[in-house]
Amino acid sequence: MKRLYLLAAAAAATAFAATSALAEDTITVGFTASLTGPLNVDSAGQQRGYEFWRDEVNAAGGIKVGGKSYKVKFVTYDDQSVGGRVQQLYTRLINQDKANFLFSPYSSGLTAPATVITEQYGKIMIDSGGAEEKPFETGNKYLFMVITSASHYLSGAIDALKKYDPHAKLALVYSDDPFSKAVLAAAAQQAKAAGLEVVMDESYSPSTTDFGPIVNKIVSSNADAFLGGGHYSDGATLARQMHDQKANMKWISILVAPADDKFAELGPAALGVTVPSQWELQVNFKPQFGPTTAQFAKAFMDKMHAKADYHAASGYTVGVVLQHAIEQAGSIETDKVAAALNATDITTFFGRVKFATDPGHHGLQAAHQMVLAQWQMVNGKLGRQVVWPEEAKSAPIMFPIKQQ
Amino acid sequence: MLGVLASIIDGVLVGLVYGLAAMGLTLIWGVMDVINLTHGTMIVAGMFGLYGLASAVGAPPYLALPPVLIGGFLAGVLLYWVAVHRMVGRPPLMSLLSTFSINLMLIGLGTSIWGTALFNVEVALPGFSLGRYTFPGAHILAAVLAALIAASLYLFLQRSRLGKAVRAVANNREAAELVGIPTTRVLAITVGCGVAIAGVAGMLIGTLFPFTILSGDSYQLKSFVVTALGGFGNPVGALFAGIALGVLEGAVTPFVPVSWTLVIEFALFVLVLVVFPGGIFAARRGAL
Amino acid sequence: MPLVRLMRRPFFWILALAIAVFALAPVFGNNVALREALILDAVYITLASNLNLMLGYAGYINFGSIVFFGLGGYTCVWLVNSYHWPLGASLLVAGVCVSVLALIFGLGILRLRGAFFALATVGIVEAVQAFAENFTPWGGSSGIYLSGDIFTPLGGPARALWVIYFMMVAVMGLSLYLSYAIKSSKFGLGLLAIGQNEDAAAILGVPTPLYKALVYSASAFLPAIAGGLYFFKSAFIQPSDAFDLTLSTEALVVAMLGGQGTVAGVAIGAFLYEELRGYLLTSSMFANFQLFVSGALLLLIVLFFPGGLMGFIYRHFPRTQKVLE
Amino acid sequence: MSVLLDLREVSKRFGGLQAVRNLSFDVRQGEILGLIGPNGAGKSTLFNLINGVFAPDHGRIIFDGIDITGERPYRVARYGLARTHQIVQPLTNLTVLDNCTVGACFGRKNLPLARAHEAAREAIAIAGLENRAAMLALNLTIAEKKRLELARALAAQPKLLLLDEVLSGLNPTEVEHMIGVVRRIRERGVTILIIEHLMQAIMGLSDRIVVLNFGQKLAEGLPAEVARHPQVIEAYLGDPKLAAELQGAG
């Protein structure tokens, strides 16, 4: 009997708790963030971007639709960086919290399961944290991605290498996770097409802690350019061990980790490392909608007390794109907003945003371009400079990397 | 060929540190049948101790050793009184639950304070080169320190009065109690030593690689592997098994795709367990 | 013990009623949010109940229960995705294959006792995960994405999620009855004897290697099917989710919390643990401290309710011992 | 009398220790055979060899016409061989009844659960544990645990029962009671091989005696014969108290 009572009580508690009354002029946006678990750092950046956008919009009186203005309200939960939680929480966001629109969790691995739910309920979800293309190839109708997808991450690095050292011997060493594998698979093809020689192409387990033997293997392969890495600690460890073990690379491109300001902790090991970036402070696009880079960076710093990085910028852009689409549609109905998103082609401080509309890739980003940032000494301090493409660069490239 | 040799030397250097880390686990395990699931987190605590002292205060990294050792010991004694003491005499491995809970708390607290951001401690020491291959000074020093600490633990267990008491309690707790050994205090000290060693190992690892609050998981797993290979409750075996693991990682990498290293490592681990249920270094079981 | 005899005991009907309430609770008012919460409860209950066959009965600590779940998930998703098998058949094949595999694994590692066995199971989780990361037919580390139209045969996504829910509750129900039936059988008595003292059990005539291998294999079947359902529902599977050691550890914790060796205790333990975690995750008060709070609560329970939940109930309401098993 | 258990030149070595050496003797249907010898003579090892805990290095063990050499313990139990342990081995968290039911279920008759319960109750009655049936084994006194060992072995309805020091650690009243129980078991047609240090008791109980020393057979015969055997007396001289007891009992 005890058991029955407990079941019933828990069921009742779950059912009646938190019945959020929908206020008249509010738009509810739901998402999960990885407050705990390994994705916490990147996810936090993205979440700050989301929140900054919400605060900005609300301060400006909300989103204006046909003479009415809607304030934006967020509902958010911790997904623990675990895929299994995401479906439970997105269902809850849609059904219990009555979210009108959804933002994606961080990473492809979490976005994919969330998509099953949002598509099932026909809700729009805008993605800025999962760069992998596979979820866009399964016929989804309401999923949109504002960032450049995985297969273009290292295009810039390959182009730059082709220009500076057409005879470079590449070592591609990357984490065994979906995102990194997709990025490097595309990079390997682009390298071959550019006539660069790939002398090593291997993935390592994401839980690898000591890269000593791997660095030795890179040295043995006679490579002089390194492309790879994956997520957070592995990328940083690789950079440090290549430096400690004097691997003498002329070129090092590492995914994700060097885009964070904490990468400067590595000191000399960080110098010269390049990172493909969705956005950098030095990038200057003329926005048709929303703030300029300078305005964004300053306001973000004032409000969030943190330097804006690309996760924050892309998170913010998700909001801007949604806002733009709602205003264009003149409605908050899903189908009208989705149509507006399909027709979107705007440039914000983040760059140009346009979505693929063919059924095989619906929602994939079709226009945004990445830049390549390099860690250089600026006034005696380590900082990132944009070095590629040429037309966007804020400093000359350091090639080859100077060993100390 | 030189590359293989270099990887093997690397393996020995890092393996000594793995071995030291595992000694912390195996000591507690062997003496009181407690699997300390906070082990990984204690290793991380050592890393953060190093970071706090070296990067924030600016002290030379290796000066962090004594404070980490003492802090780890105190933390271990506290852990004993909070989570382990009440579990003695309960169904086997109940301590698994209590240490699991403590670990959740520590990780939760750590994540809300530091996030999973990356920390790095720069250690500028001249390295040693073999052709194109370089062994960083920090690796060499860490290995030497690990060996020294392991040796002191061994001497402590073999020679000192307290060490003998620890071994007596491990052998037969009731008998030890009967001959007047204050077993509870000995157990508390054992957990203290185990945690202190884990912390110091973490501190040494912190001089080698960057780390996050979650880095402990991998090292805890490695410690399990090392403990099993070395034989439970056998600190000397653990040290050799640590080296064996490091050498295996180093020796395998040049010949197979890197991503298969883990498959080989764990398949071998299960195989060794099944074939030598007492650990490969079981012959030295009398060590504790 | 024959079914008829089981049906004469009140616990059989209590269990039936509880499962029925569990299945129907979200149906009233079409409460899909509750359904999503309950389906995770069902997963935990399934994992913990089957784990309990090894842990509570035979006394073997298995950190590798997640391997069954993950391999079941992979087999099912792979058959559905690459060979377009119907869900039912894929689930069944997944269950059978994983049980057979468990039997083979079991014959190898069940020679080990106590902590050695526990460690070997950790090794198996890691080895299998590392294998899946390198196994191309399963998409390596990228895993397998299912397209949106896999739900069409089940009547579209909205209906499919209900169908999957009921199937999951059925798997949970079967798990509970399996634990109950084994506990009340000669097989179960043999397992309990092994759990208490394996050498003595063998001397009394319990065929220990066979029984251990059988129960290890049996404890793989339903978790494999649950894994199949779960990852089919997610429409996505990748090695790090499928072989997450944390989930295995949680299943152990849950079984010990509820009271290992009991049928009802383990189920209630799983239910409460998952509800607690779910509540803490979604409550704004604890958002940043949910791990810390779960840890602290767990510790208090471990310290002050040593026999687990059932131990507590039995001690304070001795009569329940006759009814709740 | 037909031979029930036949040991032929059985040997077992542990590292440098020759625990049992070239040992041959037989146990006849229906008798009580006593096995004595100083500490470390290899008596318990012999039990472990007979019921399959260890496999002998050499020699054969034939039980009821079947060669059981090196068979696993659970197979041996099925053939109808049950034993008790010198150090009690209760299934601690099971009730006395369940302990005995395990014996009945997996013993010679391979009974289904319901029938096994009946057999277990019967064995419990013989061992005099009726009022402890529902108690957990861990809550029993030492004497009761000894009786539980016996009841559990008996529940298996064995042809041959190996008793390993069932009297040690009991007070005189309990010893009396236990001897009665052993006699009653024999009356039911169960053959018994018994190890015992209490000379008085074993000399009185046994039909025949086998004496072991350093893993070898020293003497074999009727209790009175054995007690007068010079080598046996010599073997026990290391232990004057035992030697005196031996004389007294003989």
Short mmCIF file of N, CA and C in Angstrom, two decimals, chain D residues 118-168:
data_model
loop_
_atom_site.label_atom_id
_atom_site.label_comp_id
_atom_site.label_asym_id
_atom_site.label_seq_id
_atom_site.Cartn_x
_atom_site.Cartn_y
_atom_site.Cartn_z
N GLU D 118 9.17 -29.49 3.29
CA GLU D 118 8.80 -30.59 4.19
C GLU D 118 10.05 -31.31 4.68
N ALA D 119 10.92 -31.64 3.73
CA ALA D 119 12.14 -32.36 4.08
C ALA D 119 12.96 -31.54 5.08
N ALA D 120 12.99 -30.21 4.84
CA ALA D 120 13.77 -29.34 5.70
C ALA D 120 13.19 -29.35 7.11
N ARG D 121 11.86 -29.29 7.23
CA ARG D 121 11.23 -29.29 8.56
C ARG D 121 11.55 -30.58 9.31
N GLU D 122 11.55 -31.66 8.56
CA GLU D 122 11.85 -32.93 9.18
C GLU D 122 13.28 -32.92 9.74
N ALA D 123 14.21 -32.45 8.92
CA ALA D 123 15.61 -32.42 9.36
C ALA D 123 15.78 -31.49 10.55
N ILE D 124 15.05 -30.38 10.54
CA ILE D 124 15.11 -29.44 11.66
C ILE D 124 14.63 -30.10 12.93
N ALA D 125 13.60 -30.92 12.79
CA ALA D 125 13.06 -31.61 13.96
C ALA D 125 14.10 -32.58 14.52
N ILE D 126 14.76 -33.31 13.65
CA ILE D 126 15.76 -34.26 14.11
C ILE D 126 16.88 -33.54 14.85
N ALA D 127 17.29 -32.38 14.33
CA ALA D 127 18.39 -31.63 14.94
C ALA D 127 17.92 -30.84 16.17
N GLY D 128 16.62 -30.85 16.43
CA GLY D 128 16.09 -30.17 17.60
C GLY D 128 16.10 -28.66 17.48
N LEU D 129 15.79 -28.16 16.30
CA LEU D 129 15.80 -26.70 16.10
C LEU D 129 14.41 -26.16 15.77
N GLU D 130 13.36 -26.95 16.10
CA GLU D 130 12.01 -26.57 15.68
C GLU D 130 11.67 -25.13 16.02
N ASN D 131 12.00 -24.73 17.27
CA ASN D 131 11.58 -23.38 17.67
C ASN D 131 12.50 -22.28 17.15
N ARG D 132 13.43 -22.64 16.30
CA ARG D 132 14.31 -21.63 15.71
C ARG D 132 14.07 -21.51 14.20
N ALA D 133 13.12 -22.24 13.66
CA ALA D 133 12.98 -22.37 12.21
C ALA D 133 12.87 -21.03 11.49
N ALA D 134 12.17 -20.08 12.12
CA ALA D 134 11.93 -18.81 11.40
C ALA D 134 13.01 -17.77 11.69
N MET D 135 14.02 -18.16 12.47
CA MET D 135 15.05 -17.20 12.85
C MET D 135 16.12 -17.09 11.76
N LEU D 136 16.72 -15.90 11.65
CA LEU D 136 17.84 -15.78 10.72
C LEU D 136 19.04 -16.52 11.28
N ALA D 137 19.78 -17.17 10.41
CA ALA D 137 20.88 -18.02 10.87
C ALA D 137 21.90 -17.22 11.67
N LEU D 138 22.06 -15.94 11.33
CA LEU D 138 23.10 -15.18 12.02
C LEU D 138 22.78 -14.94 13.49
N ASN D 139 21.49 -15.09 13.87
CA ASN D 139 21.11 -14.84 15.26
C ASN D 139 21.20 -16.07 16.14
N LEU D 140 21.66 -17.20 15.61
CA LEU D 140 21.74 -18.42 16.41
C LEU D 140 22.98 -18.40 17.31
N THR D 141 22.93 -19.20 18.38
CA THR D 141 24.14 -19.39 19.19
C THR D 141 25.06 -20.36 18.46
N ILE D 142 26.32 -20.46 18.96
CA ILE D 142 27.26 -21.37 18.30
C ILE D 142 26.73 -22.80 18.28
N ALA D 143 26.20 -23.24 19.40
CA ALA D 143 25.69 -24.61 19.46
C ALA D 143 24.57 -24.82 18.45
N GLU D 144 23.72 -23.80 18.36
CA GLU D 144 22.61 -23.91 17.41
C GLU D 144 23.11 -23.90 15.97
N LYS D 145 24.17 -23.10 15.74
CA LYS D 145 24.73 -23.09 14.38
C LYS D 145 25.30 -24.45 14.02
N LYS D 146 25.91 -25.11 15.01
CA LYS D 146 26.44 -26.45 14.77
C LYS D 146 25.30 -27.39 14.39
N ARG D 147 24.21 -27.27 15.12
CA ARG D 147 23.06 -28.13 14.82
C ARG D 147 22.45 -27.79 13.47
N LEU D 148 22.52 -26.49 13.14
CA LEU D 148 22.01 -26.08 11.82
C LEU D 148 22.84 -26.74 10.71
N GLU D 149 24.16 -26.76 10.90
CA GLU D 149 25.03 -27.43 9.92
C GLU D 149 24.55 -28.86 9.70
N LEU D 150 24.28 -29.50 10.81
CA LEU D 150 23.88 -30.89 10.75
C LEU D 150 22.52 -31.04 10.07
N ALA D 151 21.58 -30.19 10.48
CA ALA D 151 20.23 -30.29 9.92
C ALA D 151 20.26 -30.04 8.43
N ARG D 152 21.06 -29.09 8.02
CA ARG D 152 21.12 -28.71 6.61
C ARG D 152 21.68 -29.87 5.78
N ALA D 153 22.73 -30.51 6.34
CA ALA D 153 23.32 -31.64 5.62
C ALA D 153 22.31 -32.79 5.56
N LEU D 154 21.59 -32.93 6.64
CA LEU D 154 20.63 -34.02 6.72
C LEU D 154 19.47 -33.83 5.76
N ALA D 155 19.07 -32.57 5.60
CA ALA D 155 17.93 -32.27 4.74
C ALA D 155 18.20 -32.73 3.32
N ALA D 156 19.47 -32.83 2.95
CA ALA D 156 19.80 -33.28 1.60
C ALA D 156 19.55 -34.77 1.43
N GLN D 157 19.16 -35.45 2.51
CA GLN D 157 18.90 -36.89 2.51
C GLN D 157 20.06 -37.65 1.88
N PRO D 158 21.26 -37.46 2.46
CA PRO D 158 22.45 -38.03 1.84
C PRO D 158 22.57 -39.52 2.14
N LYS D 159 23.41 -40.18 1.32
CA LYS D 159 23.77 -41.56 1.62
C LYS D 159 24.92 -41.55 2.61
N LEU D 160 25.82 -40.59 2.42
CA LEU D 160 26.98 -40.49 3.30
C LEU D 160 27.07 -39.08 3.86
N LEU D 161 27.30 -39.00 5.17
CA LEU D 161 27.38 -37.70 5.83
C LEU D 161 28.79 -37.54 6.38
N LEU D 162 29.44 -36.45 6.01
CA LEU D 162 30.77 -36.16 6.56
C LEU D 162 30.60 -35.14 7.66
N LEU D 163 30.99 -35.52 8.89
CA LEU D 163 30.82 -34.60 10.02
C LEU D 163 32.20 -34.14 10.48
N ASP D 164 32.43 -32.83 10.40
CA ASP D 164 33.74 -32.29 10.75
C ASP D 164 33.67 -31.58 12.10
N GLU D 165 34.04 -32.28 13.14
CA GLU D 165 34.08 -31.72 14.51
C GLU D 165 32.76 -31.04 14.90
N VAL D 166 31.70 -31.78 14.83
CA VAL D 166 30.41 -31.19 15.23
C VAL D 166 30.31 -31.00 16.73
N LEU D 167 31.21 -31.60 17.49
CA LEU D 167 31.10 -31.51 18.95
C LEU D 167 31.97 -30.42 19.55
N SER D 168 32.93 -29.94 18.78
CA SER D 168 33.87 -28.98 19.35
C SER D 168 33.16 -27.68 19.70
#
